[in-house]
């Protein structure tokens, strides 16, 4: 089995692949970025927030802190999912805000920034939202977001507003909570009369509304003022368009040798740049040593430079380059990331020096599984955690039912006792006839998995029978494994505001920046 990059990183054992570990927070805090023009960055962000309709006293205060010559940033980001997308999109932002609060001082201000991944063109990743109402009805809304187009180019449509409001009307929840969430969504769509009415803008305003009070600034890299600041880094990449890919591939080979599975592969000729072409599609650039090309046409370096000068939003970084471009723009102290992003980061340490940078600290994101009161009570009865249910819902319920009936046949202890008895039997047989040891050991290896399989079958049968009577298994799955996916990666955070008001948001923002676990909604 391949080694897990995120797990090894948390232990601080990946120094070959990542410059800093989670234990190096103070070292990261002591590093400086004196060359970065923070005034220009703050001015560009002010222009963006003015256009977004979110420039208020809170944002101005954060921009003032960012303008300080010693300021640093805790940055996180996510694709612009429908209604904020899966809950972890909000959790990441909360974690960044909490970490920035922890590190902020008057002499060295720290500001949290949420990078809205508006350049991304994977419509399937951002088009859906899943919510669960008080009737245990799972609602999944999917909008017809165009494929292949940067989501920052997608205009919000009136029919999408109608679809969202129809979902809210069907959603069973207290009227006052539903009205409050509806007001949040309507403000995000209208933007207080802002000229920006794109799909990514709605996402950005929702994140802003939830987390700006905690000290978070949203940032859209496709806003012209911000794109202009990133253009020099993209121009540098055009000068050596294959070097970053070669370094990513070299890291992939080292990871493979060390027993890990690389997350990024860069085939021969692939750059880390995308170009948005005249048909609106975002396509990867390739380079053959002289000419750049996509699947549709060829470009000279001069043509791409001219395009970058004319409209810097049309040349954008691929996953292997985006963190370095992000950190060329921002005075990053820490980058709040999920496990998959840590695996990406393990291949990017040597990309940063191409842009005169060092890789920042990667901070594992805050992670929450929300327990609504009915689910929390059921888990206590089952003597189980949400993680155990997510790993084996039928087994957890079935074993609990067996315990309640006094039936120990499916208990782990029974299998362990059988294993111990078989091992003792093999030892005893060996004393009588050593030639029997091999056959006895083979019998043990066959018997234990078969008995374990029978135990799982029995537990599953009990769970399914109970589910037909009381719906307990269905309830657990809807809350903790909606659509077969762990809650945090599927359920929309607004689910909890719709049913419980602002309480879950207050609980989220009261956590530690590195929290990982379950939170019972009180």
XYZ file of C-alpha atoms in Angstrom:
522
model
C 0.000 0.000 0.000
C 1.295 3.455 -0.910
C 2.362 5.769 1.886
C 0.084 8.702 2.717
C 1.689 12.095 2.076
C -0.659 14.064 4.356
C -0.180 11.638 7.251
C 3.612 11.712 6.915
C 3.572 15.508 6.638
C 1.704 15.827 9.943
C 4.512 13.830 11.564
C 7.091 16.266 10.172
C 8.867 13.552 8.165
C 8.699 14.975 4.626
C 11.597 17.433 4.721
C 12.866 16.223 1.351
C 9.613 17.270 -0.312
C 8.213 20.162 1.744
C 10.347 22.998 3.073
C 8.440 23.453 6.331
C 6.316 21.187 8.519
C 3.288 22.011 10.728
C 5.736 22.197 13.644
C 7.548 25.135 11.956
C 4.849 27.765 12.484
C 7.131 30.115 14.428
C 9.854 29.797 11.807
C 7.348 30.667 9.086
C 6.156 33.593 11.162
C 9.695 34.972 11.430
C 10.284 35.015 7.661
C 9.760 38.283 5.765
C 8.722 39.509 2.306
C 10.132 43.073 2.241
C 10.162 43.348 -1.570
C 6.408 42.913 -2.025
C 4.365 46.056 -2.797
C 1.634 45.702 -0.219
C 0.141 49.098 -1.033
C -0.444 48.016 -4.625
C -1.940 44.718 -3.431
C -4.291 46.487 -1.027
C -5.310 48.951 -3.737
C -6.133 46.116 -6.152
C -8.142 44.312 -3.479
C -9.976 47.545 -2.658
C -10.928 47.906 -6.330
C -12.111 44.289 -6.402
C -14.242 44.641 -3.271
C -15.680 47.913 -4.554
C -16.738 46.157 -7.765
C -18.031 43.181 -5.766
C -20.182 45.460 -3.614
C -18.482 44.341 -0.403
C -16.210 47.306 0.372
C -17.239 48.242 3.900
C -15.574 49.274 7.149
C -14.559 45.691 7.936
C -12.817 45.261 4.585
C -11.137 48.670 4.861
C -9.737 47.730 8.254
C -8.333 44.480 6.846
C -6.804 46.332 3.874
C -5.148 48.778 6.263
C -3.570 45.854 8.107
C -2.480 44.316 4.808
C -0.810 47.580 3.781
C 1.542 47.410 6.783
C 5.144 46.806 5.555
C 5.485 43.721 7.791
C 2.079 42.196 7.049
C 1.694 38.527 6.234
C -1.182 36.461 4.908
C -2.787 33.151 5.818
C -4.318 32.083 2.527
C -6.720 29.343 1.577
C -9.008 28.802 -1.379
C -11.446 26.628 -3.195
C -13.416 26.352 -6.407
C -16.504 28.560 -6.580
C -19.124 25.933 -5.749
C -22.867 26.456 -5.816
C -24.109 28.086 -2.579
C -20.514 27.730 -1.202
C -20.229 24.102 -2.338
C -19.328 21.327 0.144
C -19.012 22.316 3.809
C -15.230 22.058 3.791
C -15.117 25.119 1.502
C -16.416 27.160 4.447
C -14.351 25.216 6.981
C -11.133 26.083 5.120
C -11.961 29.773 5.224
C -12.815 29.602 8.919
C -9.540 27.831 9.649
C -7.577 30.508 7.787
C -9.366 33.271 9.707
C -8.750 31.544 13.042
C -5.057 30.990 12.303
C -4.641 34.621 11.221
C -6.291 35.770 14.460
C -3.877 33.623 16.437
C -0.788 34.987 14.669
C -1.785 38.637 14.243
C 0.114 41.362 16.118
C 0.202 45.136 15.781
C 3.842 45.061 14.630
C 3.352 42.214 12.168
C -0.313 42.063 11.122
C -1.649 38.796 9.712
C -4.670 38.818 7.415
C -6.693 35.842 6.184
C -7.347 35.654 2.431
C -9.718 33.338 0.550
C -8.576 32.703 -3.023
C -11.700 32.134 -5.124
C -10.560 29.674 -7.796
C -12.422 31.481 -10.571
C -9.882 30.485 -13.223
C -10.871 26.836 -12.925
C -12.992 25.427 -15.748
C -14.286 22.151 -14.294
C -18.047 22.815 -14.356
C -18.913 19.452 -12.811
C -16.971 20.368 -9.667
C -18.908 23.571 -8.997
C -22.421 23.070 -10.380
C -24.109 21.170 -7.517
C -25.125 21.568 -3.894
C -26.509 18.992 -1.446
C -28.687 19.919 1.546
C -30.655 17.872 4.106
C -33.841 19.231 5.658
C -35.681 18.483 8.906
C -37.827 15.847 7.181
C -34.619 13.947 6.346
C -35.161 14.794 2.672
C -31.886 15.078 0.789
C -32.028 17.898 -1.774
C -29.454 18.051 -4.573
C -29.531 20.999 -6.943
C -27.413 20.973 -10.108
C -27.209 23.968 -12.435
C -26.253 23.798 -16.120
C -22.885 25.541 -15.774
C -21.076 25.529 -19.152
C -18.120 23.139 -19.375
C -14.589 24.180 -20.256
C -15.146 27.871 -19.471
C -13.398 29.570 -16.525
C -16.084 29.873 -13.888
C -15.116 33.522 -13.485
C -16.514 34.132 -16.981
C -19.873 32.493 -16.263
C -22.685 34.996 -15.756
C -25.283 34.214 -13.099
C -28.675 33.554 -14.722
C -32.133 34.541 -13.561
C -33.344 30.971 -13.997
C -30.672 29.813 -11.550
C -32.037 32.239 -8.982
C -35.472 30.734 -9.506
C -34.112 27.197 -9.059
C -32.336 28.130 -5.820
C -35.395 29.867 -4.376
C -37.603 26.920 -5.340
C -35.267 24.619 -3.404
C -35.524 26.893 -0.356
C -39.317 26.858 -0.564
C -39.299 23.041 -0.514
C -36.733 22.837 2.282
C -38.332 21.970 5.632
C -36.791 24.231 8.277
C -37.865 26.897 10.793
C -39.286 29.858 8.888
C -37.038 32.437 10.540
C -33.842 30.500 9.735
C -34.936 29.839 6.181
C -35.721 33.549 5.706
C -32.275 34.534 7.011
C -30.481 32.165 4.636
C -32.656 33.305 1.747
C -31.666 36.904 2.517
C -27.966 35.891 2.473
C -28.374 34.267 -0.916
C -30.368 37.119 -2.416
C -27.735 39.627 -1.259
C -25.029 37.457 -2.796
C -26.867 37.334 -6.121
C -27.787 41.018 -6.245
C -24.490 42.281 -4.879
C -26.153 45.449 -3.627
C -26.365 46.658 -7.204
C -22.777 45.646 -8.061
C -21.944 45.353 -11.777
C -20.315 41.986 -11.067
C -23.002 39.298 -11.378
C -20.975 36.202 -12.160
C -21.165 32.690 -10.774
C -17.881 33.175 -8.899
C -19.097 36.520 -7.544
C -22.102 34.863 -5.884
C -19.755 32.372 -4.229
C -17.378 35.145 -3.140
C -20.170 37.224 -1.604
C -21.517 34.240 0.323
C -18.055 33.443 1.725
C -17.585 37.130 2.495
C -20.921 37.319 4.296
C -20.108 34.286 6.431
C -16.464 34.922 7.250
C -15.544 38.594 6.755
C -16.624 39.324 10.364
C -13.943 36.813 11.436
C -11.301 38.731 9.474
C -11.319 37.054 6.038
C -10.787 38.873 2.715
C -12.018 37.208 -0.472
C -9.836 37.497 -3.591
C -10.720 36.712 -7.207
C -7.568 36.323 -9.359
C -9.576 37.086 -12.515
C -10.348 40.609 -11.417
C -8.314 42.827 -13.800
C -6.585 44.796 -11.041
C -5.332 41.605 -9.359
C -4.532 39.837 -12.638
C -2.244 42.730 -13.608
C -0.198 42.183 -10.449
C 0.257 38.503 -11.306
C 1.223 39.128 -14.941
C 5.009 39.450 -14.273
C 5.108 35.963 -12.728
C 3.233 34.514 -15.701
C 5.607 36.311 -18.067
C 8.546 34.671 -16.268
C 6.918 31.290 -16.734
C 6.675 31.929 -20.489
C 10.454 32.342 -20.628
C 11.099 28.829 -19.278
C 7.762 27.120 -19.928
C 8.890 23.543 -19.316
C 11.198 23.977 -16.339
C 8.444 23.931 -13.715
C 6.956 20.805 -15.315
C 10.340 19.105 -15.291
C 10.767 19.879 -11.588
C 7.297 18.557 -10.808
C 8.081 15.340 -12.680
C 11.415 14.973 -10.888
C 9.607 15.293 -7.554
C 7.071 12.709 -8.749
C 9.870 10.228 -9.403
C 11.381 10.834 -5.964
C 7.973 10.397 -4.323
C 7.421 7.123 -6.186
C 10.828 5.853 -5.074
C 9.911 6.746 -1.482
C 6.685 4.728 -1.696
C 4.165 7.535 -2.358
C 1.747 7.970 -5.254
C 2.370 11.334 -6.976
C -0.718 13.514 -7.456
C 0.651 15.528 -10.381
C 2.147 14.247 -13.617
C 3.392 16.503 -16.409
C 3.702 14.699 -19.744
C 6.419 15.706 -22.189
C 5.754 19.135 -23.675
C 3.048 20.117 -21.163
C 3.510 23.522 -19.554
C 1.858 24.745 -16.367
C -0.093 27.418 -18.223
C -3.604 27.590 -19.645
C -4.826 30.045 -22.244
C -8.409 31.158 -22.667
C -9.042 31.064 -26.414
C -11.404 33.052 -28.614
C -14.205 30.484 -28.211
C -14.110 30.988 -24.431
C -12.583 27.579 -23.690
C -9.605 27.297 -21.350
C -6.933 24.992 -22.816
C -3.536 23.751 -21.700
C -0.509 25.178 -23.479
C 2.177 22.834 -24.775
C 5.664 23.797 -25.892
C 7.897 21.952 -28.362
C 11.004 24.038 -27.776
C 10.048 26.768 -30.214
C 6.271 27.054 -30.501
C 3.425 27.003 -28.024
C 0.189 25.226 -28.952
C -3.183 24.019 -27.715
C -5.441 21.417 -29.266
C -6.748 24.088 -31.651
C -3.915 26.420 -32.648
C -0.268 27.490 -32.289
C 1.186 30.585 -30.601
C 4.525 32.310 -30.570
C 5.961 33.559 -27.300
C 5.509 37.101 -28.627
C 1.805 36.497 -29.227
C 1.300 35.171 -25.729
C 3.175 38.086 -24.187
C 1.017 40.484 -26.178
C -2.104 38.691 -24.967
C -0.829 38.857 -21.383
C -0.259 42.602 -21.753
C -3.667 43.195 -23.330
C -5.713 40.997 -20.958
C -3.793 39.235 -18.165
C -6.915 37.292 -17.122
C -6.664 35.045 -20.217
C -3.348 33.400 -19.307
C -3.734 31.377 -16.121
C -1.710 28.857 -14.095
C -2.302 25.111 -13.934
C -2.415 23.318 -10.580
C 1.355 22.863 -10.571
C 1.978 26.584 -10.847
C -0.996 28.210 -9.136
C 0.427 28.148 -5.566
C 3.614 29.898 -6.701
C 1.640 32.532 -8.633
C -0.582 33.010 -5.585
C 2.452 33.523 -3.363
C 4.092 35.879 -5.850
C 1.038 38.095 -5.296
C 0.668 37.627 -1.528
C 3.057 37.837 1.457
C 2.092 34.306 2.450
C 2.931 33.034 5.912
C 0.822 29.867 5.701
C -1.322 28.156 3.089
C -4.333 26.330 4.611
C -4.853 23.149 2.597
C -6.576 19.780 2.551
C -4.890 16.363 2.284
C -4.972 16.331 -1.520
C -3.370 19.770 -1.682
C -0.616 18.634 0.683
C 0.103 15.817 -1.758
C 0.277 18.386 -4.591
C 2.535 20.587 -2.476
C 5.022 17.749 -2.022
C 5.880 18.162 -5.711
C 6.113 21.950 -5.802
C 8.973 22.910 -3.477
C 11.402 23.316 -6.393
C 8.947 25.335 -8.489
C 9.015 28.301 -6.113
C 12.678 29.305 -6.693
C 11.876 29.813 -10.396
C 9.916 32.856 -9.202
C 12.329 34.011 -6.520
C 10.254 32.488 -3.735
C 10.369 29.850 -1.027
C 7.489 27.449 -0.482
C 5.404 28.634 2.501
C 4.160 26.552 5.382
C 1.259 24.271 4.465
C -1.234 24.249 7.348
C -3.639 21.256 7.431
C -7.147 22.637 7.216
C -9.695 22.666 9.987
C -12.070 19.720 9.584
C -15.541 19.347 11.094
C -18.206 16.664 10.998
C -21.453 18.260 12.201
C -23.648 16.258 14.551
C -27.236 17.396 14.683
C -28.999 16.538 17.980
C -30.819 13.450 16.701
C -27.642 12.012 15.185
C -25.573 12.815 18.283
C -28.078 10.902 20.446
C -27.990 7.931 18.086
C -24.179 7.848 18.054
C -24.099 7.854 21.857
C -26.492 4.931 21.897
C -24.274 3.093 19.406
C -21.089 3.977 21.339
C -19.639 5.058 18.019
C -18.012 8.091 16.422
C -19.071 9.671 13.154
C -15.790 8.522 11.598
C -16.522 4.913 12.548
C -19.968 5.156 10.980
C -18.549 6.697 7.820
C -16.083 3.816 7.547
C -18.654 1.039 8.169
C -22.239 2.205 8.762
C -23.864 -1.239 8.614
C -21.193 -2.783 10.812
C -21.449 -0.100 13.503
C -25.233 -0.346 13.720
C -25.258 -4.137 13.491
C -22.680 -4.620 16.249
C -24.544 -2.188 18.504
C -27.786 -4.090 17.978
C -26.016 -7.359 18.746
C -24.654 -5.909 21.994
C -28.125 -4.744 22.994
C -29.395 -8.309 22.451
C -26.508 -9.802 24.388
C -25.235 -11.574 21.270
C -21.449 -11.573 21.125
C -21.078 -13.404 17.832
C -20.120 -10.257 15.864
C -17.937 -8.654 18.555
C -14.319 -7.952 17.660
C -13.306 -9.689 20.863
C -14.709 -12.992 19.644
C -12.510 -12.885 16.547
C -9.481 -11.914 18.609
C -10.158 -14.767 21.018
C -10.449 -17.187 18.104
C -7.168 -15.907 16.678
C -5.432 -16.373 20.028
C -6.870 -19.893 20.390
C -5.713 -20.879 16.907
C -2.212 -19.517 17.563
C -2.014 -21.537 20.783
C -3.278 -24.614 18.935
C -0.540 -24.223 16.323
C 2.059 -23.955 19.098
C 0.708 -27.088 20.788
C 0.632 -29.020 17.506
C 4.202 -28.025 16.771
C 5.326 -29.672 19.983
C 3.633 -32.915 18.907
C 4.557 -32.880 15.207
C 6.521 -29.925 13.705
C 5.545 -30.997 10.168
C 1.951 -29.907 10.880
C 2.846 -26.237 11.500
C 2.612 -25.161 7.852
C -0.796 -26.728 7.299
C -2.078 -25.366 10.605
C -0.892 -21.861 9.754
C -2.584 -22.020 6.343
C -5.795 -23.110 8.070
C -5.518 -20.144 10.448
C -5.000 -17.695 7.555
C -8.075 -19.055 5.753
C -10.295 -19.352 8.805
C -9.950 -15.867 10.321
C -10.945 -13.895 7.177
C -13.889 -16.240 6.600
C -15.143 -15.814 10.160
C -14.657 -12.022 9.904
C -16.683 -12.086 6.690
C -19.464 -14.004 8.400
C -19.446 -11.491 11.243
C -19.781 -8.621 8.768
C -22.649 -10.395 7.026
C -24.469 -10.947 10.303
C -23.977 -7.330 11.426
C -25.159 -6.027 8.065
C -28.252 -8.203 8.179
C -29.125 -6.881 11.645
C -28.568 -3.289 10.483
C -30.726 -3.680 7.379
C -33.522 -5.303 9.360
C -33.449 -2.479 11.903
C -33.387 0.082 9.099
C -36.584 -1.363 7.644
C -38.206 -0.927 11.054
C -36.819 2.430 12.240
C -34.769 3.977 9.403
C -31.715 4.382 11.636
C -29.190 3.284 9.021
C -30.770 5.541 6.404
C -30.648 8.453 8.835
C -26.979 7.881 9.627
C -26.097 7.662 5.956
C -28.007 10.806 5.012
C -26.321 12.838 7.741
C -22.822 11.384 7.690
C -22.488 9.850 4.208
C -24.831 11.887 1.966
C -24.863 10.383 -1.524
C -22.226 7.936 -0.281
C -19.677 10.717 0.361
C -18.304 11.801 3.781
C -20.425 14.674 5.062
C -17.835 17.436 4.881
C -17.106 16.736 1.217
C -20.746 16.688 0.101
C -23.131 18.483 2.455
C -23.535 22.219 1.960
C -22.792 24.313 5.069
C -26.010 26.312 4.606
C -27.886 23.121 5.579
C -26.998 23.818 9.199
C -27.844 27.518 9.101
C -31.219 26.701 7.565
C -32.083 24.350 10.419
C -30.228 25.848 13.373
C -29.741 29.539 12.599
C -26.368 31.181 13.274
C -25.384 28.703 16.016
C -23.232 26.441 13.776
C -21.361 29.464 12.405
C -20.641 30.716 15.924
C -19.487 27.230 16.956
C -17.251 26.970 13.886
C -15.559 30.285 14.613
C -14.984 29.311 18.252
C -12.802 26.329 17.305
C -9.018 26.111 17.279
C -7.396 26.774 13.883
C -6.182 23.171 13.658
C -9.353 21.462 14.905
C -10.196 18.059 13.446
C -13.237 16.243 14.783
C -16.950 16.230 15.486
C -19.013 19.191 16.670
C -22.449 18.658 18.168
C -24.777 21.492 17.234
C -26.033 22.899 20.522
